[in-house]
PDB file of C-alpha atoms and ligand atoms in Angstrom:
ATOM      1  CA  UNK A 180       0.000   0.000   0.000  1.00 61.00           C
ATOM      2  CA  UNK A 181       1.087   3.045  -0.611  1.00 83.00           C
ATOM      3  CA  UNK A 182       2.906   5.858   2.306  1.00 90.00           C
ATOM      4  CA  UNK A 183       0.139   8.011   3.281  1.00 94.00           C
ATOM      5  CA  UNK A 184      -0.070  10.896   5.522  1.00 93.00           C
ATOM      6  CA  UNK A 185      -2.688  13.130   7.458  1.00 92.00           C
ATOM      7  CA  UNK A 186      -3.871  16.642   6.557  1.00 93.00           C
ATOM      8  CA  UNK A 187      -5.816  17.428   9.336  1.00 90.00           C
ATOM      9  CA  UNK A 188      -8.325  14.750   9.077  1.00 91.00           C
ATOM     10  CA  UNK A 189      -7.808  13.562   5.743  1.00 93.00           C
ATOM     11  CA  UNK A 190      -5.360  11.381   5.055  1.00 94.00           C
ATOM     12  CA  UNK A 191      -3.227  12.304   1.518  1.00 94.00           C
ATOM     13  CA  UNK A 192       0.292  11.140  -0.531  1.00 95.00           C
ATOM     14  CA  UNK A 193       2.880  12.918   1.255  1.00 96.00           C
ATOM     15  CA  UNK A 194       3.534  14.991  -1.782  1.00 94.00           C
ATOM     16  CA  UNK A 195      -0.671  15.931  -1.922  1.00 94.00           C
ATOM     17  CA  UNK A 196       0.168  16.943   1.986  1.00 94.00           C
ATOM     18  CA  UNK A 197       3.440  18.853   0.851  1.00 94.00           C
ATOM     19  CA  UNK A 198       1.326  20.704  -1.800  1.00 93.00           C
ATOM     20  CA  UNK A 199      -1.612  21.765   0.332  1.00 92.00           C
ATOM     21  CA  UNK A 200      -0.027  23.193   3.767  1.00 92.00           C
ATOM     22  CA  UNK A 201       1.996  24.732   0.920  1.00 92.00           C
ATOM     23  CA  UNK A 202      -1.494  26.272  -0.350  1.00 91.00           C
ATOM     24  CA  UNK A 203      -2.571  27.006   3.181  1.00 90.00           C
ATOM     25  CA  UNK A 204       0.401  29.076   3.985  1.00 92.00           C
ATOM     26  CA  UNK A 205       0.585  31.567   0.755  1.00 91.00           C
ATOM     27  CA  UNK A 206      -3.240  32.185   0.971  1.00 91.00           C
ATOM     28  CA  UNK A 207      -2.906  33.145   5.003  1.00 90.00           C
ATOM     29  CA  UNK A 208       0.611  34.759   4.579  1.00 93.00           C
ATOM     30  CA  UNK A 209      -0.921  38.326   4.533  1.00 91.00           C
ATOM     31  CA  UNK A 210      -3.319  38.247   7.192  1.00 90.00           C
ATOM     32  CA  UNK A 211      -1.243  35.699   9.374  1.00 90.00           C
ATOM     33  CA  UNK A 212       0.042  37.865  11.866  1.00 90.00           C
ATOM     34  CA  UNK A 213      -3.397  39.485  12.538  1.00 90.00           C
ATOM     35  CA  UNK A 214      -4.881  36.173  12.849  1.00 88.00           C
ATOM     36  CA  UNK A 215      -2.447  34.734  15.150  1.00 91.00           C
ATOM     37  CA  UNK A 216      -3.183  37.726  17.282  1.00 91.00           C
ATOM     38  CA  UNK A 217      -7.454  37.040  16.779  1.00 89.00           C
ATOM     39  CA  UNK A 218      -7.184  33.502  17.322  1.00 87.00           C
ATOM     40  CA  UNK A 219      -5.171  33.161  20.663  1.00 90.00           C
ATOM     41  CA  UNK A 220      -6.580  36.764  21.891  1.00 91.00           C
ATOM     42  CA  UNK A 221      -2.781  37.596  22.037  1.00 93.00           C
ATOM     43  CA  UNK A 222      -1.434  34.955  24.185  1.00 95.00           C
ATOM     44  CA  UNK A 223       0.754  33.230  20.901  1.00 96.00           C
ATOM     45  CA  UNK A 224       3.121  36.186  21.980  1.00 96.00           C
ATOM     46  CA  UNK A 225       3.746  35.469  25.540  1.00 97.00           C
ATOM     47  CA  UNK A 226       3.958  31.570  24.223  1.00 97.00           C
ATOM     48  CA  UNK A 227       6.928  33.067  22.147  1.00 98.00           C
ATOM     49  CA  UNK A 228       8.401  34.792  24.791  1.00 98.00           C
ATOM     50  CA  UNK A 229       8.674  31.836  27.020  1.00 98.00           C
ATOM     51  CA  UNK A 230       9.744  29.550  23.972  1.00 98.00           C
ATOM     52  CA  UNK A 231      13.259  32.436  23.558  1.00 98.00           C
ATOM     53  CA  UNK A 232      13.924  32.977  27.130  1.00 98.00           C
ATOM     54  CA  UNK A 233      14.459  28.977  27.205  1.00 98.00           C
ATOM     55  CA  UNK A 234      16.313  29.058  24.539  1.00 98.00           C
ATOM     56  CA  UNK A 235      18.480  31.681  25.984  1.00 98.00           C
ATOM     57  CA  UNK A 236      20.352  33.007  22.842  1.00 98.00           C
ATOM     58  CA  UNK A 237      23.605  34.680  23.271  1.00 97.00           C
ATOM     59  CA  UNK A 238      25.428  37.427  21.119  1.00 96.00           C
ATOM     60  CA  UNK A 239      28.216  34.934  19.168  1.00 96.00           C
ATOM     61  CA  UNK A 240      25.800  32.129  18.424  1.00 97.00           C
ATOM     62  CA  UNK A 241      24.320  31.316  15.115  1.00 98.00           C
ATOM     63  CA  UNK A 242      20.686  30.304  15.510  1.00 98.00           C
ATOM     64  CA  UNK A 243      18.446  28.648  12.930  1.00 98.00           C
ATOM     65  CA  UNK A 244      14.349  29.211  13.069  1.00 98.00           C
ATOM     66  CA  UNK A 245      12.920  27.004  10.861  1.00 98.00           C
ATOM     67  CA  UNK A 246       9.274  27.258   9.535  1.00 98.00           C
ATOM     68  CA  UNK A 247      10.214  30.691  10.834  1.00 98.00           C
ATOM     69  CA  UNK A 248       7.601  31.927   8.595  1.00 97.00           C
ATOM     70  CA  UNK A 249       6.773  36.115   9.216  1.00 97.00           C
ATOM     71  CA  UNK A 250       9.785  36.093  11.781  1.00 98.00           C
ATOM     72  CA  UNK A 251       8.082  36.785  15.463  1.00 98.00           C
ATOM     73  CA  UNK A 252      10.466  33.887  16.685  1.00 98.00           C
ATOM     74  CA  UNK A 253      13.646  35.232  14.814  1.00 98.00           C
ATOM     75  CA  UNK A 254      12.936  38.952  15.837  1.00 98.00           C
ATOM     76  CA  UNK A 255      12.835  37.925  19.776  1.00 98.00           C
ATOM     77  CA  UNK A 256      16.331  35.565  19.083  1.00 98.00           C
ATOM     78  CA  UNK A 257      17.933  38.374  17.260  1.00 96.00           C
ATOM     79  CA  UNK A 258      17.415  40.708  20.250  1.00 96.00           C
ATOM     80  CA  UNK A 259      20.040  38.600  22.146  1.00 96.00           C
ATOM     81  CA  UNK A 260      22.862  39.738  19.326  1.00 95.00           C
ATOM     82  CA  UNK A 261      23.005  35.667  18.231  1.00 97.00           C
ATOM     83  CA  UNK A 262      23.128  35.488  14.503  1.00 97.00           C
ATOM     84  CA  UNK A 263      20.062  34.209  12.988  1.00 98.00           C
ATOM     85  CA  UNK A 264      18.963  32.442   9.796  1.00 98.00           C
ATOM     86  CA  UNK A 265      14.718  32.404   8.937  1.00 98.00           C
ATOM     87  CA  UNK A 266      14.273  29.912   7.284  1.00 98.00           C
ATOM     88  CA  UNK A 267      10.493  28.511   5.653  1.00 97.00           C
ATOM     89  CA  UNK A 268       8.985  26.391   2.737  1.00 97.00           C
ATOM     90  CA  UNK A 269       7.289  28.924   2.190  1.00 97.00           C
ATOM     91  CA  UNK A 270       8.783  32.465  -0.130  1.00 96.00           C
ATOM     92  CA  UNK A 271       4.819  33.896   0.503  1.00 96.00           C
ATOM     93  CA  UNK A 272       5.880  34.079   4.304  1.00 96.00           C
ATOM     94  CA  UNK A 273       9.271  34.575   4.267  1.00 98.00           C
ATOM     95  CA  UNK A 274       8.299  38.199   1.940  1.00 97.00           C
ATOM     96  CA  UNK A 275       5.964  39.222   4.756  1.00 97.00           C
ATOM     97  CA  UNK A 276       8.843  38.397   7.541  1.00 98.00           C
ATOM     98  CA  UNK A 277      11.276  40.508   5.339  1.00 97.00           C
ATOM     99  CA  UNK A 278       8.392  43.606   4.970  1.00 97.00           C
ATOM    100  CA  UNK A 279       7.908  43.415   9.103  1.00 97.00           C
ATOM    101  CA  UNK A 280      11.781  42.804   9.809  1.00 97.00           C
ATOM    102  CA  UNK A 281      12.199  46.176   7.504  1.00 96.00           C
ATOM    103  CA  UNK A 282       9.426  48.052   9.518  1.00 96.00           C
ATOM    104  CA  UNK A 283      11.044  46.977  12.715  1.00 95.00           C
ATOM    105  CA  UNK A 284      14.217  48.173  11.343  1.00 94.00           C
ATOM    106  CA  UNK A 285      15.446  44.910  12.920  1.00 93.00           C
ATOM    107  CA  UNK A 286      18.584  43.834  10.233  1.00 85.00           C
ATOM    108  CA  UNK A 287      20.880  41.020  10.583  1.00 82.00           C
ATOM    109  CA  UNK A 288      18.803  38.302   9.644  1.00 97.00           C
ATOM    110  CA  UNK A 289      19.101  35.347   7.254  1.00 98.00           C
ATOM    111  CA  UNK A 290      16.444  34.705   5.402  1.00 98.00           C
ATOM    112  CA  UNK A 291      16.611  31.567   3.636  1.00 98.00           C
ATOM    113  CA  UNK A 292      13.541  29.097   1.823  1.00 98.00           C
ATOM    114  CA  UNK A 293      14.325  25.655   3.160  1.00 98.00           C
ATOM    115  CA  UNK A 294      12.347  22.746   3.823  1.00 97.00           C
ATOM    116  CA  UNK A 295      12.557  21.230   7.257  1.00 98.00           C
ATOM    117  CA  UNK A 296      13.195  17.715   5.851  1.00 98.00           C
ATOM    118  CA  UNK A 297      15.992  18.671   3.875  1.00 98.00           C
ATOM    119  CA  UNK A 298      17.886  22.072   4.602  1.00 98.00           C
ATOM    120  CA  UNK A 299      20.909  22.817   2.639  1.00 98.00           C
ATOM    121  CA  UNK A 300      22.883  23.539   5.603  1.00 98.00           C
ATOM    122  CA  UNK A 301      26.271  21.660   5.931  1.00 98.00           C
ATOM    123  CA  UNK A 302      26.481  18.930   9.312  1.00 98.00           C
ATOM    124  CA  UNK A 303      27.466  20.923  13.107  1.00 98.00           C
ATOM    125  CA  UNK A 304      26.473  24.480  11.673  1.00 98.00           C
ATOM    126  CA  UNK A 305      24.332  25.954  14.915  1.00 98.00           C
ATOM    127  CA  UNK A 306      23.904  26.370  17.919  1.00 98.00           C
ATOM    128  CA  UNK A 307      20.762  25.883  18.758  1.00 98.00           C
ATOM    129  CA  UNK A 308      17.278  25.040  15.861  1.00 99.00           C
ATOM    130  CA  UNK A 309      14.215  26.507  16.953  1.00 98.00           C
ATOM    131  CA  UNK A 310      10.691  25.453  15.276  1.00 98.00           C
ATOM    132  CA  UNK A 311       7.407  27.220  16.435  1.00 98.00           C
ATOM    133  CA  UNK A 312       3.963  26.426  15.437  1.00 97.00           C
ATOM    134  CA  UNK A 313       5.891  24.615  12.316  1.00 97.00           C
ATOM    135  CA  UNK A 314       6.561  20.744  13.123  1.00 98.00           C
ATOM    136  CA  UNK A 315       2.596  19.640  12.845  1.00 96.00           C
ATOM    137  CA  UNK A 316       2.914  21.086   9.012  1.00 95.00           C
ATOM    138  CA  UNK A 317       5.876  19.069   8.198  1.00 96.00           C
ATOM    139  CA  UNK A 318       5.206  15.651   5.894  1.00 96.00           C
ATOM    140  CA  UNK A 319       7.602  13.211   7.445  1.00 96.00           C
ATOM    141  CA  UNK A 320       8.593  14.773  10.917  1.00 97.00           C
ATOM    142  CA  UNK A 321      10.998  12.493  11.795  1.00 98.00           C
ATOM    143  CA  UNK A 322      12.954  13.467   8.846  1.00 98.00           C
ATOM    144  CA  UNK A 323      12.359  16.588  10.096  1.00 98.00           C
ATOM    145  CA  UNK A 324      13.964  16.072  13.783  1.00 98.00           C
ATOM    146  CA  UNK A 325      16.913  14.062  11.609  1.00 98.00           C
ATOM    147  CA  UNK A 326      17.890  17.162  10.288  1.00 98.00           C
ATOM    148  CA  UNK A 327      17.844  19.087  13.461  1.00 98.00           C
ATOM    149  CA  UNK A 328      20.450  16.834  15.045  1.00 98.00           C
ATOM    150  CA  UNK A 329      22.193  16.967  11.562  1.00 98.00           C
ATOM    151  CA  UNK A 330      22.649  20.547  11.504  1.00 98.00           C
ATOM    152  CA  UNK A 331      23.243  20.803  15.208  1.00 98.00           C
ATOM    153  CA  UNK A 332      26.540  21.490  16.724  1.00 98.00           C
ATOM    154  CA  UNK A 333      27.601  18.902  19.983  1.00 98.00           C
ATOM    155  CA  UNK A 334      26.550  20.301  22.390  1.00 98.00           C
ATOM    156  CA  UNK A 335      23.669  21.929  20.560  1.00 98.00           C
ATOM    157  CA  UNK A 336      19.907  22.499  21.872  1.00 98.00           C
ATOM    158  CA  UNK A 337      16.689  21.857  20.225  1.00 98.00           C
ATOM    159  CA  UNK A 338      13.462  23.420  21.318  1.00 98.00           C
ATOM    160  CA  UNK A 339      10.184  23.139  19.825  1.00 98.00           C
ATOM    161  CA  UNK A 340       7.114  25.382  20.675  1.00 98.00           C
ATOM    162  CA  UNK A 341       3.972  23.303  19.236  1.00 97.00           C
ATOM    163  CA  UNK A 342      -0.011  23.024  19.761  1.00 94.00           C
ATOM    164  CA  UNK A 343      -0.452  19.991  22.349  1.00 93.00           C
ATOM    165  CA  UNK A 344      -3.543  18.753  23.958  1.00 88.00           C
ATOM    166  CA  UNK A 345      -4.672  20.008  27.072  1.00 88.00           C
ATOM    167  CA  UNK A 346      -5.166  17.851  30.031  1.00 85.00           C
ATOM    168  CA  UNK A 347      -7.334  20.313  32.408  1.00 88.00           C
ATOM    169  CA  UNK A 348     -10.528  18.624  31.591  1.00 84.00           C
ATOM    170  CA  UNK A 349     -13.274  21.614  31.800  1.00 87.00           C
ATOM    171  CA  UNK A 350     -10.662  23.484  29.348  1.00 87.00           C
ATOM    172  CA  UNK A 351     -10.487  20.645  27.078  1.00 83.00           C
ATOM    173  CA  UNK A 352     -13.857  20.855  26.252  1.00 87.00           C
ATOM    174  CA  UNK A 353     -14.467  24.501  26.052  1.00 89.00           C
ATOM    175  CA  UNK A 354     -11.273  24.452  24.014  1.00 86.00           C
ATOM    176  CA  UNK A 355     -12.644  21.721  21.568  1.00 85.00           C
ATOM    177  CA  UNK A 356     -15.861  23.973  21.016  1.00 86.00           C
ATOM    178  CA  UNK A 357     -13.972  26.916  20.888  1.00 88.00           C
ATOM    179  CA  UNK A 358     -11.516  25.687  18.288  1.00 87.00           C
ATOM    180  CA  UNK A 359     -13.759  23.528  16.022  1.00 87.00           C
ATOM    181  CA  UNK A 360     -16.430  25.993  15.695  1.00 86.00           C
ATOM    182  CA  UNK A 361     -15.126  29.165  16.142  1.00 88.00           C
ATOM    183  CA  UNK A 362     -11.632  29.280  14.577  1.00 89.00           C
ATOM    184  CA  UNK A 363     -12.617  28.881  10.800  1.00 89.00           C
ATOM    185  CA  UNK A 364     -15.243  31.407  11.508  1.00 90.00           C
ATOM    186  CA  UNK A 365     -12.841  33.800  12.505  1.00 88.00           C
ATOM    187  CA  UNK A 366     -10.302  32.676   9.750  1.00 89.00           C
ATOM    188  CA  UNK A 367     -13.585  33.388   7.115  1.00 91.00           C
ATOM    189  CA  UNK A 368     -14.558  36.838   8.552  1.00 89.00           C
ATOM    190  CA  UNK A 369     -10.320  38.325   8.939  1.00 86.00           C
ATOM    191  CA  UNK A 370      -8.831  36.234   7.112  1.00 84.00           C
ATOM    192  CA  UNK A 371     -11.346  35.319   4.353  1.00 87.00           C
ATOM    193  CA  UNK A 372     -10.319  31.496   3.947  1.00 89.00           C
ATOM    194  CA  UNK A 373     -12.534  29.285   6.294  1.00 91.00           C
ATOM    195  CA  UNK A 374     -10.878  26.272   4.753  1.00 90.00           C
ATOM    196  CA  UNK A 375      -7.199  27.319   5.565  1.00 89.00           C
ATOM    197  CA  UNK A 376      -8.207  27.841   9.461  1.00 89.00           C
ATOM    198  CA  UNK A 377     -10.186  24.726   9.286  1.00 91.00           C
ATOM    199  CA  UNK A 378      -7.134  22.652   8.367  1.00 91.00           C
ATOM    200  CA  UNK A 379      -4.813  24.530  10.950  1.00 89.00           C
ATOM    201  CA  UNK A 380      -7.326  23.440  13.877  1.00 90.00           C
ATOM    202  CA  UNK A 381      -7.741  20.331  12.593  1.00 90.00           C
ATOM    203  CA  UNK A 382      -3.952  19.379  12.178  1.00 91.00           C
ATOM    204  CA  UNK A 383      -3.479  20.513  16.308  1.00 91.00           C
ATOM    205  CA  UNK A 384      -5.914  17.001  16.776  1.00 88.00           C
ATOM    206  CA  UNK A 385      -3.768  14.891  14.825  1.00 89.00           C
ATOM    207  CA  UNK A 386      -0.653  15.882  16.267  1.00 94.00           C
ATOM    208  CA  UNK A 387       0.936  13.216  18.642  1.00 95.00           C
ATOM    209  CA  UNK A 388       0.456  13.765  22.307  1.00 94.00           C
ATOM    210  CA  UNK A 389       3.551  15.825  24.345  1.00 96.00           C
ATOM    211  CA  UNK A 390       4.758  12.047  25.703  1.00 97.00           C
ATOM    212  CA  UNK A 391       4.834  10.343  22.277  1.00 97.00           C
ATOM    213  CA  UNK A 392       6.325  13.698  20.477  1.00 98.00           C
ATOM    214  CA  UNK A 393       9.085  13.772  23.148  1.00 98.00           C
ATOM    215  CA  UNK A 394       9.936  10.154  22.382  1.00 98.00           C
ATOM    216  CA  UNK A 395      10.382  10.721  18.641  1.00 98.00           C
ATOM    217  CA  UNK A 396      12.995  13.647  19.879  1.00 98.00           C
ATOM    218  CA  UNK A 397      14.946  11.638  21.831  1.00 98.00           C
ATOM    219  CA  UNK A 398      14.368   8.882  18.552  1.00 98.00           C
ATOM    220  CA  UNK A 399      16.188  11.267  16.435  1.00 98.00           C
ATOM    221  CA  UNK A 400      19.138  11.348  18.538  1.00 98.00           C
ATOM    222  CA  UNK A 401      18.500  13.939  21.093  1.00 98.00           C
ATOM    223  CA  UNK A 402      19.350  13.415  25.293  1.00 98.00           C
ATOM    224  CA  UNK A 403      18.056  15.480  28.115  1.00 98.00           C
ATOM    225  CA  UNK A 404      14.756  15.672  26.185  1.00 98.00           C
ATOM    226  CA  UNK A 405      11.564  17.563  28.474  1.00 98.00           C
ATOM    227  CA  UNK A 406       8.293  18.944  27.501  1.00 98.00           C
ATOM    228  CA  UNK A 407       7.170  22.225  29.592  1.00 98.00           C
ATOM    229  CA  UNK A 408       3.272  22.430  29.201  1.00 97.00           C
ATOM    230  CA  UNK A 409       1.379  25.579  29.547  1.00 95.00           C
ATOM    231  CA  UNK A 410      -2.083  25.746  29.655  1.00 94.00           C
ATOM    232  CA  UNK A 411      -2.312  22.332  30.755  1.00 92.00           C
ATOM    233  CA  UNK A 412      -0.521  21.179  27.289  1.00 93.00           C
ATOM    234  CA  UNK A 413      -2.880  23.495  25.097  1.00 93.00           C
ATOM    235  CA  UNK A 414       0.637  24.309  23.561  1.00 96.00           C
ATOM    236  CA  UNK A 415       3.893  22.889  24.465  1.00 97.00           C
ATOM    237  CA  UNK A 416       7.696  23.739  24.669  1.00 98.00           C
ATOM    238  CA  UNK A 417      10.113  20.892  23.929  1.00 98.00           C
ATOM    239  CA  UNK A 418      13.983  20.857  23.971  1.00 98.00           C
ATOM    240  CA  UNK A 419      16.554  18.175  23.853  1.00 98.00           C
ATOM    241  CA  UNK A 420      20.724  18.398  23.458  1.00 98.00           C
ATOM    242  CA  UNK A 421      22.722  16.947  20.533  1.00 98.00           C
ATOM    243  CA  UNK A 422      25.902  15.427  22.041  1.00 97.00           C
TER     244      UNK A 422
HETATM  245  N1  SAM B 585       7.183  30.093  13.291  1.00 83.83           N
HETATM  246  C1  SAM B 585       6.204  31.066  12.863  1.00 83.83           C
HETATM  247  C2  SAM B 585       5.381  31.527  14.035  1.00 83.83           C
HETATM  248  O1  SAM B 585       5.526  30.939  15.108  1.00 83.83           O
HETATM  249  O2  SAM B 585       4.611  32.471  13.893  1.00 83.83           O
HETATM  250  C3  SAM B 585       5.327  30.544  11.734  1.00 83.83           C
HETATM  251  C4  SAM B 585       4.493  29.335  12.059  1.00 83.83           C
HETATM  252  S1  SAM B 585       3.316  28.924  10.799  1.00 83.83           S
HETATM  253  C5  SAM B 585       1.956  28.310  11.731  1.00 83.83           C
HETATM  254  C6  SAM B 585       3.944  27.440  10.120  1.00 83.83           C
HETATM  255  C7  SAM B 585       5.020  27.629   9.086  1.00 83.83           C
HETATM  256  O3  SAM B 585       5.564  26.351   8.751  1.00 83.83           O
HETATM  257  C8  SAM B 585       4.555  28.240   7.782  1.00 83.83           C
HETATM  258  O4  SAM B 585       5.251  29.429   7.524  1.00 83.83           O
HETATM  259  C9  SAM B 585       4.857  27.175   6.735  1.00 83.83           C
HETATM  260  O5  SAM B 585       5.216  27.671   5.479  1.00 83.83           O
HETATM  261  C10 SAM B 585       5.991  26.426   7.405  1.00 83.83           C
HETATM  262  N2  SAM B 585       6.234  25.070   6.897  1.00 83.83           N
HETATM  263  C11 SAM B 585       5.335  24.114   6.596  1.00 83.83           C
HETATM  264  N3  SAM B 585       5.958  23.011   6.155  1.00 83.83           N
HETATM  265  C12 SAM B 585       7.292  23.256   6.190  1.00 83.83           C
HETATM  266  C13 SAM B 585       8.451  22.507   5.859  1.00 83.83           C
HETATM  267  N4  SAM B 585       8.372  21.264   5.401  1.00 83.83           N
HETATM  268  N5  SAM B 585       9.661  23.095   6.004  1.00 83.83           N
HETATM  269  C14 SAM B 585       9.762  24.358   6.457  1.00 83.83           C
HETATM  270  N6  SAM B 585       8.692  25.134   6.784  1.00 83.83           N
HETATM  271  C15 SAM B 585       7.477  24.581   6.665  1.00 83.83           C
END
C-alpha cells in the first residue's frame, strides 16, 4: 500500500500533503500575523516569549528558526545579538517576515527558503534550531527532527514550541468547542479562507500527544529531552541536546 499521511483529518500522498499546507500558507501569509493575534486573543506572543527565554540566545551564536515563517520567533532571538537564519517552505511568508523585519528596522537576519526535511545547511552548523507552530505542518517529521540533530553542533539544543492537547478537563472541552467551531469562523470573517483555518485546527488534533512527540525527539538522537506544558498542554515547549 502506498505511504500516506494526514492533513488534518484527511489522510493524503505525502507529496498531496506537501502541496496543500503549501497552499494554506501563501493564501494566510498576509493576514497571518493578525490572525495569530485574533485567534489566541494575544497569548501566541507570551507563548513566544517563554519559547526564547528557554532558549536563551547569546550574542556569538548562530541560531536557525525554521518554519520561521513572518519572523516573530527570529525577531525575539535576534534581540540577544546571536546570529540568525529564517528559514520557511514557504517564499509567501518569508516576503511578509522581510516587509515586518524592515518596519522593525530589525537587520541582521538570514532569510533563507528551506524545507525542514531537507535544509541545505552543511552537518554541526548551529547552535541551537528553533521550530514554532511549524513541526505539525511538516510531511515526514521524523525526517524533520533528523535534520535538526544533523545541523546541530555537539553540544547543541533543540526546542520546539507546538499546539499539544490540554489535560485540564473543563478546558479541554471549552477548548474543543472553541476551536472547532469558532476558529474557521474567525479565519472566514479576517482572514477570508474558512478552509485554511479549518485545516490549521484540525492538524493541532492529529498531532501526537507531548509524551509520544518527546519520544520521537529523543528517537532522532536527542538526550536530556523535556516537555514544559502551559495551559495544561494546550501548547507545548520541547527541547533536547545533541551530544
Ligand atoms: N514560526 C512562525 C510563528 O511561530 O509564527 C510561523 C508558524 S506557521 C503556523 C507554520 C510555518 O511552517 C509556515 O510558515 C509554513 O510555510 C511552514 N512550513 C510548513 N511546512 C514546512 C516545511 N516542510 N519546512 C519548512 N517550513 C514549513
Amino acid at each position: 500500500m502506498s505511504e500516506t499521511v494526514s492533513f488534518g483529518y484527511t489522510e493524503v500522498s505525502p507529496d498531496e500533503k506537501t502541496a496543500r499546507v503549501g497552499e494554506v500558507f501563501r493564501s494566510v501569509a498576509s493576514r497571518y500575523d493578525l490572525m495569530n493575534d485574533a485567534m489566541s486573543g494575544g497569548l501566541h506572543r507570551l507563548w513566544k516569549d517563554r519559547f526564547v527565554r528557554l532558549v536563551k540566545p547569546r550574542a556569538g551564536e548562530t541560531i536557525l528558526d525554521v518554519a520561521g515563517g513572518t519572523g516573530d520567533i527570529a525577531f525575539r532571538l535576534a534581540k540577544s545579538g546571536a546570529k540568525v537564519i529564517v528559514s520557511d517552505i514557504n517564499p509567501a511568508m518569508l516576503e511578509v517576515g522581510k516587509e515586518r523585519a524592515a518596519k522593525k528596522r530589525i537587520d541582521g537576519l538570514d532569510w533563507s527558503v528551506q524545507n525542514a526535511e531537507t535544509l541545505s545547511f552543511d552537518a554541526k552548523s548551529f547552535d541551537a534550531y528553533t521550530i514554532a507552530f511549524g513541526i505539525r505542518n511538516v510531511t515526514h517529521r521524523a525526517q524533520a527532527l533528523a535534520e535538526a540533530h544533523r545541523v546541530l553542533k555537539r553540544g547543541g539544543r533543540f526546542f520546539c514550541l507546538e499546539f499539544s492537547t490540554t489535560l485540564w478537563p473543563g478546558f479541554k472541552e471549552a477548548y474543543d468547542v472553541y476551536s472547532h467551531k469558532l476558529v474557521p469562523k474567525l479565519g472566514k470573517l479576517l482572514a477570508g479562507d474558512e478552509e485554511s483555518y479549518r485545516y490549521l485546527i484540525e492538524s493541532i488534533r492529529r498531532f501526537p500527544t507531548m509524551d509520544a512527540f518527546k519520544a520521537e525527539i529523543a528517537a532522532a538522537g536527542f538526550v536530556q529531552t523535556r516537555v514544559e506544558p502551559m495551559l495544561g498542554g494546550l501548547v507545548a515547549i520541547h527541547s533536547g541536546w545533541k551530544i
